[in-house]
mmCIF file with all atom_site columns, C-alpha atoms in Angstrom:
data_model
loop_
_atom_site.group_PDB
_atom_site.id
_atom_site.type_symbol
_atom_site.label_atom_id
_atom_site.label_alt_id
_atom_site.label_comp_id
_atom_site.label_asym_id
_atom_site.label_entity_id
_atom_site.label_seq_id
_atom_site.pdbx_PDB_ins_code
_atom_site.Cartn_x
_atom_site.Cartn_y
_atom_site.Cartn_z
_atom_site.occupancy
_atom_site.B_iso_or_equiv
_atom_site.pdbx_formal_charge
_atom_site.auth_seq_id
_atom_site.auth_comp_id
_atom_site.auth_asym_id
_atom_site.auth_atom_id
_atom_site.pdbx_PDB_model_num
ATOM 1   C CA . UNK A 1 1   ? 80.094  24.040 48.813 1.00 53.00 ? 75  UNK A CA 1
ATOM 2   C CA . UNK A 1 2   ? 81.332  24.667 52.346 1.00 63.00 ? 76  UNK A CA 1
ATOM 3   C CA . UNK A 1 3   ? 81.771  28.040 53.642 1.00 73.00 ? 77  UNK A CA 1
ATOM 4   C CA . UNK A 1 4   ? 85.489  29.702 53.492 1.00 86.00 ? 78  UNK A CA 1
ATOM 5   C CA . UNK A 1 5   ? 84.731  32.071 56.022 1.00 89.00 ? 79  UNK A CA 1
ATOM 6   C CA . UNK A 1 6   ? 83.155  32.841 59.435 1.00 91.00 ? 80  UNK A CA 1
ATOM 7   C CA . UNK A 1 7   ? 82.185  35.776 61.631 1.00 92.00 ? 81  UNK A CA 1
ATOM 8   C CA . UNK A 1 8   ? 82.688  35.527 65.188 1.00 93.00 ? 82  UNK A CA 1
ATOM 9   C CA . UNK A 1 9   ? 79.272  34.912 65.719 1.00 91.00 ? 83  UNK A CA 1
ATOM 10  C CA . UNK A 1 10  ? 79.063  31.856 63.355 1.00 91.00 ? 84  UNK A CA 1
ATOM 11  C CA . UNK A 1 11  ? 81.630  30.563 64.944 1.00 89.00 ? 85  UNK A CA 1
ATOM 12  C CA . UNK A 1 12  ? 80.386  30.888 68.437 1.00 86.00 ? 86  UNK A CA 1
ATOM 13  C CA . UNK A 1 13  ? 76.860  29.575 67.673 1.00 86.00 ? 87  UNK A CA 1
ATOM 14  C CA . UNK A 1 14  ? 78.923  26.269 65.582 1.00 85.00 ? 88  UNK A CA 1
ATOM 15  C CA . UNK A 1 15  ? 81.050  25.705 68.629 1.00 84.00 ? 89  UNK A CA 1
ATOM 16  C CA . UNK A 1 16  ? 78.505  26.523 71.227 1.00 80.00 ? 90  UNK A CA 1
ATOM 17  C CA . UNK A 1 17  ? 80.289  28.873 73.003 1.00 84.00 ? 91  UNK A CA 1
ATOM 18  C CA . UNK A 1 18  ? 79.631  32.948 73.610 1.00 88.00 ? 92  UNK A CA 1
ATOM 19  C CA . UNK A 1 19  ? 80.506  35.416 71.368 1.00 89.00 ? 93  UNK A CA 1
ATOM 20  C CA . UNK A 1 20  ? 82.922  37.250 74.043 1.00 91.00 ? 94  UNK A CA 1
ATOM 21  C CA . UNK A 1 21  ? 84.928  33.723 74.542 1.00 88.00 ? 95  UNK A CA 1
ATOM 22  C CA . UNK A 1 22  ? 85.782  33.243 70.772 1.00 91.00 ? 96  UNK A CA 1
ATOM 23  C CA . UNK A 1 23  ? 86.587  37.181 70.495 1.00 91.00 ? 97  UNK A CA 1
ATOM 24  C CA . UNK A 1 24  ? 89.002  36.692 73.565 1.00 90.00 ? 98  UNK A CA 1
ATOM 25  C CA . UNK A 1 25  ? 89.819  33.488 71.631 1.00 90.00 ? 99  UNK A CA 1
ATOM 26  C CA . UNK A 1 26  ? 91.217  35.578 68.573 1.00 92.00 ? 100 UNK A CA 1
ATOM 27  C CA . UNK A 1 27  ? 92.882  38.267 70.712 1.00 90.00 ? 101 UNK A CA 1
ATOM 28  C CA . UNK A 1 28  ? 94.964  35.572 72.590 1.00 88.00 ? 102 UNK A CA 1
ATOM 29  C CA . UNK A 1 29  ? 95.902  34.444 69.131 1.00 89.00 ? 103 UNK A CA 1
ATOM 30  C CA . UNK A 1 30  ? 94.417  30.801 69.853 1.00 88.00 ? 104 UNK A CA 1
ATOM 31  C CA . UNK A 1 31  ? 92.281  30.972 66.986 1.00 91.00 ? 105 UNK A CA 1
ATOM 32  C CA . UNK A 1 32  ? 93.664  32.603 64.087 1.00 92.00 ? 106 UNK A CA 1
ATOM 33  C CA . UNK A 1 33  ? 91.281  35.502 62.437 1.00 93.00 ? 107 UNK A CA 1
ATOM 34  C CA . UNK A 1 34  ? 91.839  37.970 59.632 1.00 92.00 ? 108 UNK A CA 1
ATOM 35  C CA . UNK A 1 35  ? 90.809  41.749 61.080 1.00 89.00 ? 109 UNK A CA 1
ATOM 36  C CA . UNK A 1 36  ? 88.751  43.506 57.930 1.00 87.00 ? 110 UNK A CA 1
ATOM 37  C CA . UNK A 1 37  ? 87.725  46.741 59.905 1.00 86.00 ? 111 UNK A CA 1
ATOM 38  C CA . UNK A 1 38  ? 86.165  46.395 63.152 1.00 87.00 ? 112 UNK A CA 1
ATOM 39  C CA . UNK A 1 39  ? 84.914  42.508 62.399 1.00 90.00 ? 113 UNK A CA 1
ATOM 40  C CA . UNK A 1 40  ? 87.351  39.308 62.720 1.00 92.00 ? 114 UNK A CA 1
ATOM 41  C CA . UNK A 1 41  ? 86.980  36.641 59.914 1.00 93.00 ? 115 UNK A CA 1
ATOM 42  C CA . UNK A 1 42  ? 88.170  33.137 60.939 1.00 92.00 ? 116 UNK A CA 1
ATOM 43  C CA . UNK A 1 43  ? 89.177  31.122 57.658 1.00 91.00 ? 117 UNK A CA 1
ATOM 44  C CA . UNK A 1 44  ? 87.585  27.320 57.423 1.00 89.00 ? 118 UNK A CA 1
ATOM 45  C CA . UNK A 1 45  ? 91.451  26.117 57.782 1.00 89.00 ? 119 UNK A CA 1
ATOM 46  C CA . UNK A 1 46  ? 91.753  27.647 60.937 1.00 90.00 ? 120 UNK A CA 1
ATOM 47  C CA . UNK A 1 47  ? 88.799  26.976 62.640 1.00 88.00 ? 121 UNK A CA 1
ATOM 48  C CA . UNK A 1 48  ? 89.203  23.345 61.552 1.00 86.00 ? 122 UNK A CA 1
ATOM 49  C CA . UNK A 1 49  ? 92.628  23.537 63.387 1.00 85.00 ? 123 UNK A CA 1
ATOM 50  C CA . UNK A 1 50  ? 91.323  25.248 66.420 1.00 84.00 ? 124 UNK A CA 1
ATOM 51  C CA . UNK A 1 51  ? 88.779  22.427 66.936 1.00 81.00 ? 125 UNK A CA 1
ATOM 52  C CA . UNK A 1 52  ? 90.454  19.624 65.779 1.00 77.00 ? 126 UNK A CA 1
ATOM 53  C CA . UNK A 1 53  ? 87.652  18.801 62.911 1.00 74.00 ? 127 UNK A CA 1
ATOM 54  C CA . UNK A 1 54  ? 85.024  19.742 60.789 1.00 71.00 ? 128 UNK A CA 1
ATOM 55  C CA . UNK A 1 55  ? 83.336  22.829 61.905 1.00 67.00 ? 129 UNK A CA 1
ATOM 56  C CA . UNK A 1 56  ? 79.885  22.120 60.317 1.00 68.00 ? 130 UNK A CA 1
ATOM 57  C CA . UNK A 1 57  ? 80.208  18.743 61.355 1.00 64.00 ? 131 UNK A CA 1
ATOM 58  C CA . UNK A 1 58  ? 81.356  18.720 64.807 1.00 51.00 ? 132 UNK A CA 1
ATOM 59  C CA . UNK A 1 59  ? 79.374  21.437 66.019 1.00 47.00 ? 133 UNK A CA 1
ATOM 60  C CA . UNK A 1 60  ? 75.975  21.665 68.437 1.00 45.00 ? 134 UNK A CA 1
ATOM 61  C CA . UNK A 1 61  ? 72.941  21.382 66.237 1.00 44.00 ? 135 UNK A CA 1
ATOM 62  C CA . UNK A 1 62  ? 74.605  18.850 63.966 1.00 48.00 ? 136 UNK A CA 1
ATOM 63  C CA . UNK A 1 63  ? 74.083  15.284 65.099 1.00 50.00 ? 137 UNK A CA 1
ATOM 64  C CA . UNK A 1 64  ? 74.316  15.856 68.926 1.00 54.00 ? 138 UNK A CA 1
ATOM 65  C CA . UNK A 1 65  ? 76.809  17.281 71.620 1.00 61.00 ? 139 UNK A CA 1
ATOM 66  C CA . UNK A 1 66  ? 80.041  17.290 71.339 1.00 67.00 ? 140 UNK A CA 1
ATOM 67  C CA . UNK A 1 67  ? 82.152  15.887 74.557 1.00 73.00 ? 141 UNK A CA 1
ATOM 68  C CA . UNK A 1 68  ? 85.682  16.559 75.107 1.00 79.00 ? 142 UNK A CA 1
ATOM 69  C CA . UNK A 1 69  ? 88.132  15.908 78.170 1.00 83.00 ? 143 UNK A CA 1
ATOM 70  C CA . UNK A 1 70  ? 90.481  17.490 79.846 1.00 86.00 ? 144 UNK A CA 1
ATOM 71  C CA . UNK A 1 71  ? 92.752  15.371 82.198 1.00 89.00 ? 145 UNK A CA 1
ATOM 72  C CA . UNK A 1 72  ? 95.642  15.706 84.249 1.00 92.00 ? 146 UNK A CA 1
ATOM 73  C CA . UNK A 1 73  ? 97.679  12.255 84.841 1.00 90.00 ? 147 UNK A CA 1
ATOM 74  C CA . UNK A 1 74  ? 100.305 12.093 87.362 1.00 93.00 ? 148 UNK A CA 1
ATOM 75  C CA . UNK A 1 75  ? 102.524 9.184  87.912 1.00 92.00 ? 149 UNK A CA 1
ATOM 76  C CA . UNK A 1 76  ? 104.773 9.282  90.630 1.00 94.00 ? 150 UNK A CA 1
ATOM 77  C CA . UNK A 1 77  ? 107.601 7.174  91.719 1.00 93.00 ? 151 UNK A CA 1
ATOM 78  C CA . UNK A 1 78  ? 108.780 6.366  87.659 1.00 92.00 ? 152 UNK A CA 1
ATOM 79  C CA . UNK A 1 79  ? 112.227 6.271  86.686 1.00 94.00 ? 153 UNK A CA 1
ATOM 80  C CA . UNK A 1 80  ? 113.224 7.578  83.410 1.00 94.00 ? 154 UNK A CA 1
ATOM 81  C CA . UNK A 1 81  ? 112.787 5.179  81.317 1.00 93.00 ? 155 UNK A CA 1
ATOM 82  C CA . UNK A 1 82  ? 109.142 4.170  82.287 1.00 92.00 ? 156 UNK A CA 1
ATOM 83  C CA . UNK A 1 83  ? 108.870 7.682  81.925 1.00 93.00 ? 157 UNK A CA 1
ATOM 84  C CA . UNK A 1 84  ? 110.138 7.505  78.082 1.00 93.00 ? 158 UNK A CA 1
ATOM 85  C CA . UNK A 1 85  ? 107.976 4.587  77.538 1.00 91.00 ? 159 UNK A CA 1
ATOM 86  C CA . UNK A 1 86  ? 104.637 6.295  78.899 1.00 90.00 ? 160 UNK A CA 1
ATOM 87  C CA . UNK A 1 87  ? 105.470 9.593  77.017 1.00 89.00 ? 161 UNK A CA 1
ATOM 88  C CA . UNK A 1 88  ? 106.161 7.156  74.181 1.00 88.00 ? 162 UNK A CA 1
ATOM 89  C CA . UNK A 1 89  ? 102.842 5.562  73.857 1.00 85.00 ? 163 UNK A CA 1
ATOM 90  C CA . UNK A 1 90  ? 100.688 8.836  74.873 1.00 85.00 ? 164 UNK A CA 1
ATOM 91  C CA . UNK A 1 91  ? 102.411 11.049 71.913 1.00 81.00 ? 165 UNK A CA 1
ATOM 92  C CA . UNK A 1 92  ? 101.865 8.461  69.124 1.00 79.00 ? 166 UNK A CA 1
ATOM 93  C CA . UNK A 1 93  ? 98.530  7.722  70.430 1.00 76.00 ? 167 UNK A CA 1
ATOM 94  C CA . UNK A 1 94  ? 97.257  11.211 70.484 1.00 71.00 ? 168 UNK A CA 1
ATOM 95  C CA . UNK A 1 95  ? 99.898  12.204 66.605 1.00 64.00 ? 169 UNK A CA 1
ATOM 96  C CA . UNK A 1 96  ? 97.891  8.795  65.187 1.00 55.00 ? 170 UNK A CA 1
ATOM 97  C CA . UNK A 1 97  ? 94.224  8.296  63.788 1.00 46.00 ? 171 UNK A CA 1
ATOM 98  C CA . UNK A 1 98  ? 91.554  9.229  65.513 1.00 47.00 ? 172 UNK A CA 1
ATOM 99  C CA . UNK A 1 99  ? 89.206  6.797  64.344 1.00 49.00 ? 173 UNK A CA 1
ATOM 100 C CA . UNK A 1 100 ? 86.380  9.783  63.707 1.00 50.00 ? 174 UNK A CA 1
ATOM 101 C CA . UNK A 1 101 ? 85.810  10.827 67.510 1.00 52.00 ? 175 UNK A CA 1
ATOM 102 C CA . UNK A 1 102 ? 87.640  13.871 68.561 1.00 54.00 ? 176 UNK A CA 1
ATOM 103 C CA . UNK A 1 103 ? 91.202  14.484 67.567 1.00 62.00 ? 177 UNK A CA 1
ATOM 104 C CA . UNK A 1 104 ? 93.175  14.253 71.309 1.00 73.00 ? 178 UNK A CA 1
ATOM 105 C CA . UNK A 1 105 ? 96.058  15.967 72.417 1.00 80.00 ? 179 UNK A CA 1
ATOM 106 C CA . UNK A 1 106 ? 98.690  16.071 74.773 1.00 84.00 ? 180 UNK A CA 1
ATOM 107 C CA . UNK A 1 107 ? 101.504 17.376 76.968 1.00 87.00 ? 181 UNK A CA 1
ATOM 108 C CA . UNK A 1 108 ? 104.117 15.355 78.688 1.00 90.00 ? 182 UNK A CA 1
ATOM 109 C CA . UNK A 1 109 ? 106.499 16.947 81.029 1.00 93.00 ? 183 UNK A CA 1
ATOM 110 C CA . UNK A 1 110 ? 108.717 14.481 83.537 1.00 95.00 ? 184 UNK A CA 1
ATOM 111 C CA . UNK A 1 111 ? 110.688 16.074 86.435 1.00 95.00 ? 185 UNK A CA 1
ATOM 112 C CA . UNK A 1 112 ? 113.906 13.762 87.284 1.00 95.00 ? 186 UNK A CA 1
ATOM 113 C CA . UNK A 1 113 ? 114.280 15.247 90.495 1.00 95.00 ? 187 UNK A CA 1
ATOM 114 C CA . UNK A 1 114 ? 111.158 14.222 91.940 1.00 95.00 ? 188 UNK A CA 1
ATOM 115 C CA . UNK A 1 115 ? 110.347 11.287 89.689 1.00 95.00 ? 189 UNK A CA 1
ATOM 116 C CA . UNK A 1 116 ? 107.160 12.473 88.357 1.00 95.00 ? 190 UNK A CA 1
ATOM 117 C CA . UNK A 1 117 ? 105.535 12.333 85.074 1.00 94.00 ? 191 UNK A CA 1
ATOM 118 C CA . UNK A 1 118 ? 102.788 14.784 84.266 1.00 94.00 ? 192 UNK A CA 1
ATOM 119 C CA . UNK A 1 119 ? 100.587 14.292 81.419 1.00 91.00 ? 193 UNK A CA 1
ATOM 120 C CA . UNK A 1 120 ? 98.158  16.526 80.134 1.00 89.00 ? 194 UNK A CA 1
ATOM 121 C CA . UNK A 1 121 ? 95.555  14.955 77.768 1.00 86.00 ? 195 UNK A CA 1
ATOM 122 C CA . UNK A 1 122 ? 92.928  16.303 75.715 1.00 83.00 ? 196 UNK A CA 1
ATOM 123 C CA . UNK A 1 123 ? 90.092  15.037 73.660 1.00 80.00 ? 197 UNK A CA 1
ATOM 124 C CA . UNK A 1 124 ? 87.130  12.767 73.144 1.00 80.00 ? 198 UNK A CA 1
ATOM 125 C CA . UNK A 1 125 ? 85.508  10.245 75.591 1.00 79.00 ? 199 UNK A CA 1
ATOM 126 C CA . UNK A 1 126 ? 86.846  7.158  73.657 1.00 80.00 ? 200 UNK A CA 1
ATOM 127 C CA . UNK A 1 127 ? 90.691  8.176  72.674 1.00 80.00 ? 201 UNK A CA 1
ATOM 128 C CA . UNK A 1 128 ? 91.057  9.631  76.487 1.00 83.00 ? 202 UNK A CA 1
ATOM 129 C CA . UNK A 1 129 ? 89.948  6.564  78.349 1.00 85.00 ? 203 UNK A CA 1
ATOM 130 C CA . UNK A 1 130 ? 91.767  4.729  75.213 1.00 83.00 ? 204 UNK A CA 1
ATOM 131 C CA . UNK A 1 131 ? 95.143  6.125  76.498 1.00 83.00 ? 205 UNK A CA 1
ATOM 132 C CA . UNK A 1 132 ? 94.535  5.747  80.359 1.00 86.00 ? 206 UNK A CA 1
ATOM 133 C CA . UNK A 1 133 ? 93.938  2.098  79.820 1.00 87.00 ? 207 UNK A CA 1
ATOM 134 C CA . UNK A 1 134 ? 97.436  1.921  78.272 1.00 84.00 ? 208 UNK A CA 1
ATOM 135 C CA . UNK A 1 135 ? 99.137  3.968  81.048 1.00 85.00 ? 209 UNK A CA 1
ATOM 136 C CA . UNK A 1 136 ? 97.295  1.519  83.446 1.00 87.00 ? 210 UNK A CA 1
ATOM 137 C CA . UNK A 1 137 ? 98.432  -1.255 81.657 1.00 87.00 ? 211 UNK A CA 1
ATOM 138 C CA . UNK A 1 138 ? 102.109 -0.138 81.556 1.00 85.00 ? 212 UNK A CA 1
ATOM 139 C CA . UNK A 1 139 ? 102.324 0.869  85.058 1.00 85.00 ? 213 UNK A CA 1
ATOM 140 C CA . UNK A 1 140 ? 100.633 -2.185 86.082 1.00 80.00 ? 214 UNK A CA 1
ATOM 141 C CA . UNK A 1 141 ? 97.563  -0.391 88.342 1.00 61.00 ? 215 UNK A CA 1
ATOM 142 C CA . UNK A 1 142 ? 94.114  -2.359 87.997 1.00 49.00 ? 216 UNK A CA 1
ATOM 143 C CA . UNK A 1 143 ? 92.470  -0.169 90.175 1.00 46.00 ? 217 UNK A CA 1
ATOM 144 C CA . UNK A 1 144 ? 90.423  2.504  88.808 1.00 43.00 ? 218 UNK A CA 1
#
């Protein structure tokens, strides 16, 4: 059976990061942690939320490293609805099946006034360059 509950140091050796980053982590209230005296205790439910997956799966030590992107997209000279139809496609890619890499995310924000759409994606190797293929193909850019 899995375990229910982890210490801030479980978590930071699963995730690979330092103790100090998940405690700052829990204090920003990005990962959700139940205070039982002077320890945090982050619940299985929330720290598959935070990440996106299985902790015990996902992790460093189990099957490899784990590789996630962060990208900024910026499209500029797109009118409205090209704008609708990009933010379109990038929010049901990234609310649809992941297909077992990591779970992606994103942030969409278009600015009439100077015609610009800003997308902020995050998440695995495969479901990042999955969605930059379909901008490229919607905005009709070959070039890489």
């Amino acid at each position: 059976m899995a375990q229910q509950y982890y210490s801030v140091d479980q978590v930071a050796e699963l995730l690979g990061l330092h103790v100090k980053t998940v405690r700052a982590y829990v204090r920003e209230g990005r990962l959700a942690a139940t205070r039982i005296g002077k320890q945090y205790r982050i619940h299985r439910k929330d720290l598959t939320e935070f990440t996106g997956g299985d902790p015990e799966q996902d992790g460093a030590g189990n099957g490899g490293p784990r590789v996630e992107v962060s990208t900024v997209l910026q499209v500029e000279d797109v009118d409205r609805a090209m704008a609708d139809r990009i933010s379109t496609l990038i929010i049901s890619a990234t609310t649809g099946a992941s297909g077992g890499g990591t779970p992606a995310q994103s942030q969409v924000a278009y600015d009439p006034e100077r015609a610009r759409l800003r997308v902020v994606l995050i998440g695995g190797l495969e479901e990042t360059t999955r969605m930059l293929d379909f901008v490229r193909a919607l905005v009709g850019e070959d070039h890489t």
